Short mmCIF file of C-alpha atoms in Angstrom, two decimals:
data_model
loop_
_atom_site.label_atom_id
_atom_site.label_comp_id
_atom_site.label_asym_id
_atom_site.label_seq_id
_atom_site.Cartn_x
_atom_site.Cartn_y
_atom_site.Cartn_z
CA MET A 1 -163.29 9.08 147.08
CA THR A 2 -165.02 8.33 150.25
CA ALA A 3 -166.98 10.94 152.33
CA ALA A 4 -164.71 10.59 155.12
CA ALA A 5 -161.56 11.18 153.25
CA ALA A 6 -163.03 14.15 151.47
CA SER A 7 -163.77 15.66 154.84
CA VAL A 8 -160.04 15.45 155.57
CA VAL A 9 -158.51 16.84 152.37
CA ALA A 10 -161.10 19.06 150.66
CA GLY A 11 -160.80 22.71 151.16
CA VAL A 12 -158.23 22.22 154.14
CA ALA A 13 -154.94 21.17 152.77
CA LEU A 14 -153.85 20.18 149.31
CA VAL A 15 -152.31 16.64 149.20
CA PRO A 16 -149.09 16.40 147.19
CA ASN A 17 -149.18 14.23 144.09
CA TRP A 18 -148.36 10.72 144.91
CA SER A 19 -146.17 8.59 142.54
CA ALA A 20 -146.45 4.78 142.07
CA GLY A 21 -144.43 2.87 144.72
CA ALA A 22 -144.06 5.88 147.01
CA SER A 23 -144.11 3.56 149.91
CA VAL A 24 -141.15 1.62 148.69
CA THR A 25 -137.58 3.32 148.86
CA ASP A 26 -135.53 2.20 146.00
CA ASP A 27 -132.39 0.34 146.95
CA PRO A 28 -129.81 1.14 144.36
CA THR A 29 -127.50 -1.84 145.76
CA VAL A 30 -129.90 -4.52 144.66
CA ASP A 31 -128.41 -6.23 141.46
CA ALA A 32 -130.06 -5.60 138.11
CA ALA A 33 -130.65 -9.40 137.52
CA THR A 34 -132.64 -9.71 140.75
CA LYS A 35 -134.72 -6.65 139.82
CA ALA A 36 -135.37 -8.02 136.40
CA THR A 37 -136.60 -11.44 137.83
CA PHE A 38 -138.89 -9.65 140.25
CA GLN A 39 -140.26 -7.80 137.37
CA ARG A 40 -140.81 -10.75 135.04
CA LEU A 41 -142.63 -12.67 137.80
CA ALA A 42 -144.85 -9.74 138.32
CA ASP A 43 -145.59 -9.55 134.63
CA ALA A 44 -146.39 -13.28 134.72
CA VAL A 45 -148.79 -13.00 137.58
CA PHE A 46 -150.79 -10.08 136.18
CA THR A 47 -150.62 -11.69 132.72
CA ASP A 48 -152.23 -14.68 134.19
CA ARG A 49 -155.02 -12.74 135.46
CA THR A 50 -155.63 -10.87 132.35
CA GLN A 51 -155.63 -14.02 130.14
CA ALA A 52 -158.09 -15.64 132.49
CA LEU A 53 -160.53 -13.09 131.13
CA VAL A 54 -159.84 -13.78 127.43
CA ALA A 55 -162.34 -16.07 125.47
CA GLY A 56 -160.88 -19.26 124.36
CA THR A 57 -158.23 -19.62 127.11
CA GLY A 58 -158.30 -22.59 129.38
CA LYS A 59 -156.81 -23.47 132.73
CA ALA A 60 -153.73 -24.86 131.16
CA ASP A 61 -152.97 -21.88 129.03
CA THR A 62 -153.07 -19.16 131.86
CA ARG A 63 -150.45 -20.18 134.30
CA HIS A 64 -147.44 -18.24 133.28
CA ALA A 65 -146.38 -17.64 136.81
CA SER A 66 -146.48 -21.27 137.97
CA GLY A 67 -143.50 -22.04 135.75
CA PHE A 68 -141.17 -19.84 137.70
CA SER A 69 -138.59 -21.54 139.81
CA GLY A 70 -134.94 -21.11 140.99
CA SER A 71 -133.94 -17.76 142.24
CA VAL A 72 -137.56 -16.20 142.40
CA ARG A 73 -140.94 -18.16 142.58
CA LEU A 74 -144.44 -18.08 143.97
CA SER A 75 -144.64 -19.17 147.66
CA GLY A 76 -147.11 -21.92 148.51
CA GLY A 77 -149.64 -19.53 150.06
CA GLN A 78 -149.41 -17.23 147.10
CA THR A 79 -149.83 -20.03 144.61
CA ARG A 80 -153.10 -20.93 146.29
CA GLU A 81 -154.19 -17.24 146.23
CA GLU A 82 -153.54 -16.93 142.66
CA LYS A 83 -155.23 -20.16 141.75
CA THR A 84 -158.43 -18.82 143.63
CA ALA A 85 -158.02 -15.41 141.88
CA LEU A 86 -157.82 -17.02 138.39
CA ASP A 87 -160.82 -19.27 139.12
CA GLU A 88 -162.82 -16.18 140.19
CA LEU A 89 -161.84 -14.41 136.99
CA ARG A 90 -162.90 -17.25 134.86
CA ASP A 91 -166.34 -17.19 136.51
CA ARG A 92 -166.36 -13.54 135.71
CA ARG A 93 -165.55 -14.31 132.12
CA GLY A 94 -168.59 -16.67 132.09
CA ARG A 95 -170.84 -13.80 133.60
CA LEU A 96 -169.59 -11.48 131.04
CA ALA A 97 -170.16 -13.86 128.09
CA ARG A 98 -173.86 -14.24 129.31
CA LEU A 99 -174.17 -10.56 129.11
CA GLY A 100 -172.86 -10.59 125.58
CA GLU A 101 -169.42 -9.27 126.21
CA LYS A 102 -166.27 -11.15 125.27
CA TYR A 103 -162.50 -10.15 125.12
CA ARG A 104 -160.68 -11.79 122.23
CA ALA A 105 -157.10 -10.65 123.29
CA GLY A 106 -155.45 -9.18 126.28
CA SER A 107 -151.99 -7.57 126.85
CA THR A 108 -150.22 -6.95 129.99
CA LYS A 109 -147.02 -5.07 130.56
CA VAL A 110 -145.49 -4.64 134.08
CA THR A 111 -142.64 -1.97 134.83
CA LEU A 112 -140.61 -2.03 138.07
CA ASP A 113 -140.69 1.29 139.88
CA ALA A 114 -138.82 0.64 143.06
CA THR A 115 -137.16 -2.26 144.90
CA GLN A 116 -136.35 -2.43 148.53
CA VAL A 117 -134.36 -5.19 150.12
CA LYS A 118 -133.82 -5.53 154.07
CA GLY A 119 -132.15 -8.92 155.11
CA ARG A 120 -134.31 -11.78 153.82
CA ARG A 121 -137.45 -9.45 152.93
CA ALA A 122 -138.01 -7.30 149.83
CA LYS A 123 -140.66 -5.03 148.61
CA VAL A 124 -141.17 -4.13 144.94
CA ALA A 125 -143.43 -1.49 143.57
CA VAL A 126 -144.59 -1.93 139.99
CA THR A 127 -146.94 -0.34 137.53
CA GLU A 128 -149.34 -2.64 135.42
CA THR A 129 -150.53 -1.46 132.00
CA THR A 130 -153.32 -3.61 130.72
CA THR A 131 -155.40 -3.62 127.52
CA LEU A 132 -158.22 -5.89 126.53
CA THR A 133 -159.63 -6.17 123.08
CA TYR A 134 -163.41 -6.45 122.78
CA ASP A 135 -164.46 -9.18 120.70
CA LYS A 136 -166.41 -8.38 117.52
CA ALA A 137 -166.40 -4.57 118.00
CA THR A 138 -168.31 -3.02 115.23
CA GLY A 139 -168.70 0.57 113.88
CA LYS A 140 -167.67 3.10 116.31
CA SER A 141 -167.78 0.89 119.30
CA PRO A 142 -164.68 0.94 121.55
CA LYS A 143 -162.14 -1.66 120.28
CA SER A 144 -160.57 -2.03 123.75
CA THR A 145 -160.48 -1.10 127.22
CA GLY A 146 -157.42 -0.46 129.39
CA PHE A 147 -156.04 0.67 132.63
CA GLN A 148 -152.88 1.40 134.67
CA ALA A 149 -152.53 0.13 138.24
CA HIS A 150 -150.04 0.21 140.93
CA HIS A 151 -149.09 -2.73 143.16
CA GLU A 152 -146.66 -3.44 145.89
CA LEU A 153 -145.38 -7.04 146.01
CA THR A 154 -143.58 -8.56 149.10
CA PHE A 155 -140.88 -11.31 148.75
CA ARG A 156 -139.22 -13.46 151.36
CA ALA A 157 -135.86 -15.40 150.73
CA ASP A 158 -135.77 -18.81 152.21
CA ARG A 159 -132.66 -20.48 153.76
CA ASN A 160 -131.39 -21.45 150.29
CA GLY A 161 -131.57 -17.91 149.15
CA THR A 162 -134.61 -18.36 146.98
CA TRP A 163 -137.00 -15.32 146.76
CA GLN A 164 -140.65 -16.36 147.17
CA LEU A 165 -143.49 -13.85 146.34
CA THR A 166 -145.57 -13.99 149.45
CA GLY A 167 -148.13 -11.09 148.94
CA ILE A 168 -149.68 -8.63 146.50
CA ARG A 169 -151.18 -5.42 147.61
CA ASP A 170 -152.90 -2.99 145.24
CA THR A 171 -151.74 0.67 146.09
CA ASP A 172 -154.40 2.56 144.15
CA ASP A 173 -157.22 3.97 146.25
CA GLY A 174 -159.74 2.32 143.82
CA TYR A 175 -159.70 -1.32 143.00
CA LEU A 176 -161.63 -1.44 139.74
CA ALA A 177 -159.14 -2.80 137.38
CA VAL A 178 -160.78 -5.19 134.98
CA ASN A 179 -158.65 -8.22 135.85
CA GLN A 180 -158.78 -7.45 139.71
CA VAL A 181 -160.33 -9.80 142.21
CA ALA A 182 -162.97 -8.29 144.38
CA LYS A 183 -161.88 -7.30 147.79
CA PRO A 184 -163.52 -8.59 150.93
CA ALA A 185 -166.21 -6.35 152.09
CA VAL A 186 -165.27 -4.08 154.96
CA THR A 187 -168.11 -2.78 157.23
CA SER A 188 -168.13 0.97 157.63
CA ALA A 189 -169.28 2.54 160.97
CA LYS A 190 -171.04 5.53 159.05
CA THR A 191 -174.01 4.96 157.05
CA ALA A 192 -176.27 7.29 155.01
CA ALA A 193 -178.88 7.11 157.58
CA GLU A 194 -176.66 8.94 159.96
CA ASP A 195 -176.45 12.02 157.70
CA ASP A 196 -178.93 14.82 158.40
CA GLY A 197 -180.77 16.08 155.42
CA PRO A 198 -178.97 15.07 152.20
CA PRO A 199 -181.12 13.50 149.48
CA SER A 200 -180.92 9.68 148.94
CA ALA A 201 -180.11 8.33 145.47
CA ALA A 202 -182.36 5.57 144.14
CA ARG A 203 -180.59 2.27 143.79
CA ALA A 204 -180.39 1.30 139.96
CA ALA A 205 -181.23 -2.06 138.73
CA THR A 206 -178.71 -4.11 136.82
CA SER A 207 -181.04 -6.23 134.80
CA TRP A 208 -180.57 -6.49 130.96
CA PRO A 209 -182.25 -5.32 128.85
CA ALA A 210 -183.44 -2.14 130.47
CA PRO A 211 -186.62 -0.07 129.65
CA ALA A 212 -185.98 2.75 127.16
CA LYS A 213 -184.87 6.06 128.77
CA ALA A 214 -183.50 8.12 125.85
CA LYS A 215 -181.42 11.06 126.82
CA ASN A 216 -182.28 14.43 125.42
CA PHE A 217 -178.77 16.12 124.77
CA SER A 218 -180.14 19.51 124.06
CA ALA A 219 -182.51 19.94 127.01
CA THR A 220 -179.94 21.08 129.60
CA GLY A 221 -177.61 23.21 127.45
CA TYR A 222 -174.61 21.02 128.66
CA ASP A 223 -171.92 19.89 126.13
CA TYR A 224 -171.79 16.14 126.76
CA LYS A 225 -169.36 15.63 124.00
CA ALA A 226 -166.95 17.95 125.65
CA MET A 227 -167.50 15.86 128.90
CA VAL A 228 -166.41 12.72 127.06
CA ALA A 229 -163.55 14.47 125.32
CA TYR A 230 -162.16 15.71 128.67
CA ALA A 231 -162.40 12.19 130.18
CA GLN A 232 -160.72 10.62 127.29
CA LYS A 233 -157.94 13.12 127.43
CA TYR A 234 -157.26 12.84 131.23
CA TRP A 235 -158.22 9.30 132.14
CA ASN A 236 -154.48 8.43 132.44
CA ASN A 237 -152.71 11.83 132.11
CA TYR A 238 -154.01 13.89 134.99
CA ASN A 239 -154.84 17.53 134.46
CA PRO A 240 -152.03 19.52 136.25
CA ALA A 241 -154.61 22.33 136.85
CA TYR A 242 -156.30 20.26 139.65
CA PRO A 243 -154.73 18.52 142.56
CA ASP A 244 -154.42 14.63 142.46
CA PHE A 245 -155.96 12.76 145.11
CA ASN A 246 -154.92 9.32 143.99
CA GLY A 247 -152.53 8.19 146.64
CA GLN A 248 -151.88 6.93 150.02
CA GLY A 249 -154.21 8.60 152.42
CA ALA A 250 -155.75 10.98 149.93
CA GLY A 251 -158.90 9.10 149.50
CA GLY A 252 -159.02 8.73 145.76
CA ASP A 253 -159.33 10.83 142.62
CA CYS A 254 -162.54 9.29 141.09
CA THR A 255 -165.14 11.91 141.84
CA ASN A 256 -162.50 14.77 141.35
CA PHE A 257 -162.08 13.53 137.91
CA VAL A 258 -165.77 13.27 137.16
CA SER A 259 -166.32 16.60 138.52
CA GLN A 260 -163.65 17.98 136.25
CA ALA A 261 -165.26 16.32 133.25
CA LEU A 262 -168.78 17.85 134.18
CA LYS A 263 -167.07 21.35 134.54
CA ALA A 264 -165.59 20.83 131.22
CA GLY A 265 -169.18 20.26 129.73
CA GLY A 266 -170.66 23.21 131.19
CA TRP A 267 -171.45 22.73 134.99
CA LYS A 268 -170.84 26.06 136.71
CA HIS A 269 -169.45 26.50 140.14
CA VAL A 270 -171.77 27.08 143.10
CA PRO A 271 -169.41 28.89 145.56
CA GLY A 272 -169.66 28.80 149.26
CA TYR A 273 -168.62 26.74 152.25
CA VAL A 274 -166.53 23.66 151.24
CA TYR A 275 -168.52 21.37 153.69
CA ASP A 276 -172.02 22.57 152.39
CA PHE A 277 -173.15 19.88 149.94
CA HIS A 278 -175.44 22.55 148.27
CA LYS A 279 -172.14 24.09 147.06
CA TRP A 280 -169.91 22.71 144.25
CA PHE A 281 -166.64 24.17 143.03
CA GLY A 282 -163.03 23.07 142.42
CA ASN A 283 -159.72 24.46 141.26
CA SER A 284 -156.08 24.09 141.76
CA GLU A 285 -156.31 25.57 145.49
CA ILE A 286 -159.56 24.52 146.84
CA GLN A 287 -162.46 22.09 146.26
CA SER A 288 -165.82 21.69 147.89
CA HIS A 289 -166.54 18.24 149.46
CA SER A 290 -169.15 17.92 146.69
CA PHE A 291 -166.53 18.13 143.99
CA VAL A 292 -164.21 15.36 145.47
CA GLY A 293 -166.27 13.25 147.59
CA VAL A 294 -168.54 10.37 146.50
CA ASN A 295 -171.38 10.81 148.70
CA GLU A 296 -171.38 14.72 148.85
CA PHE A 297 -171.21 14.70 144.97
CA SER A 298 -174.56 12.59 144.88
CA TRP A 299 -176.14 14.87 147.47
CA PHE A 300 -175.28 18.06 145.44
CA ALA A 301 -176.12 16.66 142.05
CA LEU A 302 -179.75 15.61 143.23
CA SER A 303 -180.50 18.48 145.47
CA SER A 304 -179.40 20.92 142.71
CA LYS A 305 -181.53 19.04 140.11
CA ARG A 306 -178.27 18.92 137.93
CA ALA A 307 -178.94 15.07 137.93
CA THR A 308 -181.82 12.61 138.54
CA SER A 309 -181.65 8.95 139.45
CA LEU A 310 -182.05 6.51 136.63
CA ALA A 311 -183.99 3.22 137.21
CA ASN A 312 -181.32 0.88 135.47
CA VAL A 313 -177.64 1.22 134.85
CA TYR A 314 -178.28 0.27 131.07
CA GLN A 315 -180.29 3.45 130.76
CA MET A 316 -177.24 5.81 130.95
CA ASP A 317 -175.70 7.62 128.19
CA LEU A 318 -172.88 10.02 127.34
CA GLY A 319 -172.04 12.21 130.41
CA ASP A 320 -174.16 10.22 132.76
CA VAL A 321 -172.65 9.26 136.15
CA LEU A 322 -172.43 5.83 137.85
CA GLN A 323 -171.45 5.28 141.45
CA MET A 324 -171.06 2.02 143.34
CA ASP A 325 -171.28 0.98 146.87
CA PHE A 326 -169.19 -2.29 146.93
CA ASN A 327 -170.27 -3.66 150.46
CA ARG A 328 -173.90 -2.09 150.43
CA ASP A 329 -173.19 -0.39 153.57
CA GLY A 330 -175.15 2.83 152.53
CA SER A 331 -171.97 4.83 151.95
CA LYS A 332 -171.07 5.03 148.27
CA ASP A 333 -167.42 4.18 147.29
CA HIS A 334 -166.66 5.01 143.61
CA THR A 335 -167.69 7.39 140.90
CA MET A 336 -167.31 7.09 137.09
CA ILE A 337 -168.59 8.86 133.92
CA VAL A 338 -170.12 7.42 130.78
CA THR A 339 -167.83 7.93 127.76
CA TYR A 340 -169.67 5.58 125.22
CA ARG A 341 -172.88 3.75 124.59
CA ASP A 342 -172.94 0.99 121.96
CA ARG A 343 -175.71 -0.05 119.61
CA ARG A 344 -177.04 -2.66 122.06
CA GLY A 345 -177.52 -0.03 124.67
CA VAL A 346 -174.49 -0.93 126.94
CA PRO A 347 -172.89 2.04 128.45
CA TYR A 348 -169.04 2.36 128.83
CA VAL A 349 -167.33 4.37 131.71
CA SER A 350 -164.01 5.81 132.36
CA TYR A 351 -162.55 6.78 135.72
CA HIS A 352 -159.59 7.36 138.04
CA SER A 353 -158.43 5.09 140.75
CA THR A 354 -157.65 2.67 139.06
CA ASN A 355 -157.15 4.87 135.76
CA THR A 356 -159.58 3.12 133.38
CA TYR A 357 -161.04 3.96 130.06
CA ASN A 358 -164.23 2.68 128.25
CA ARG A 359 -165.03 -0.20 130.60
CA SER A 360 -168.50 -1.66 130.00
CA VAL A 361 -171.07 -1.41 132.62
CA ALA A 362 -171.72 -5.15 131.96
CA SER A 363 -168.19 -5.88 133.00
CA LEU A 364 -168.73 -3.94 136.34
CA VAL A 365 -172.07 -5.75 136.92
CA ALA A 366 -170.36 -9.17 136.26
CA SER A 367 -167.37 -8.38 138.31
CA TYR A 368 -169.20 -7.11 141.38
CA PRO A 369 -172.50 -8.89 141.38
CA THR A 370 -173.37 -8.15 145.15
CA ALA A 371 -172.51 -4.24 144.73
CA ALA A 372 -175.18 -1.65 144.82
CA PHE A 373 -175.20 0.63 141.70
CA TYR A 374 -176.54 4.13 141.38
CA ALA A 375 -176.92 5.78 138.06
CA TYR A 376 -177.57 9.52 137.47
CA ARG A 377 -178.88 11.27 134.40
CA THR A 378 -177.13 14.59 134.03
#
């Protein structure tokens, strides 16, 4: 959740829970066959993207969507966009392999949430559920990573009545799905330099391997296993005891989710004004900006000494926090919590917006090589 969004929602008014496809009003008059074809094409598109990350698949193996014709197909422009997306994802697969990570299998399922047709134009809201199986997982290492993401697809019918997929919009506030193509950087007018007083987090290196930085799990009195258990329980099934900020205009639920996990592990409330970054609290009725805002969380965590900056992302361990600034504009964009660390020393994170569990930090580094990373020892 961004700082600007947090300032709007936190402590002022609770934003109602948002359901996938909320911007698409379902049209019950659309026939079942058309809906099913829309759904199958969406499934093929996102399956293509998933399979582009799987080891051993070549270009000829990963074009399920290109075979569609007849009543529904990809438009010429969308065909080019998908080709570019698949090329980028194959490059990402190569970067991951150089970091020692491979996926041996992938599974994607798309369900249709709503269909709206107006004349020759249609909008379709879908939910994508994807799982990728790690190659050669050993011992207690995670066997897979997975997520759920929501998308809005736009279609246009040509003069012959053939529907063409013309656009795909990701409707989650986050955009960290494993098989998602990076969005273009958007420059923000606000930078960290404009803020008066808050501490600055040190940027973390992403080089592998990292200098040793063992975590003392008994030094703070926090229960890091409880933090992990909470994240594993609620990464996809949101805790109804808290508001859900993952929706249109809500700003994203990522920091809210991480704060909940830290609270489950022993972080205590620091009550006060919602906009004071020295305070930290959250419940069903009110949340401090530091509880739900990416930048405000960083300011609170560092100023309170509940967290310190780590020099390298690969030094993180259970219960540590990772933040990213996608376009390096000085304002952090996303917050995640470490839920596993493998024998090689690679941390895995879970997060909301887009709901994801046990994604390796190596995957994030390979997917967003130009982003700035901030690692916190909690």
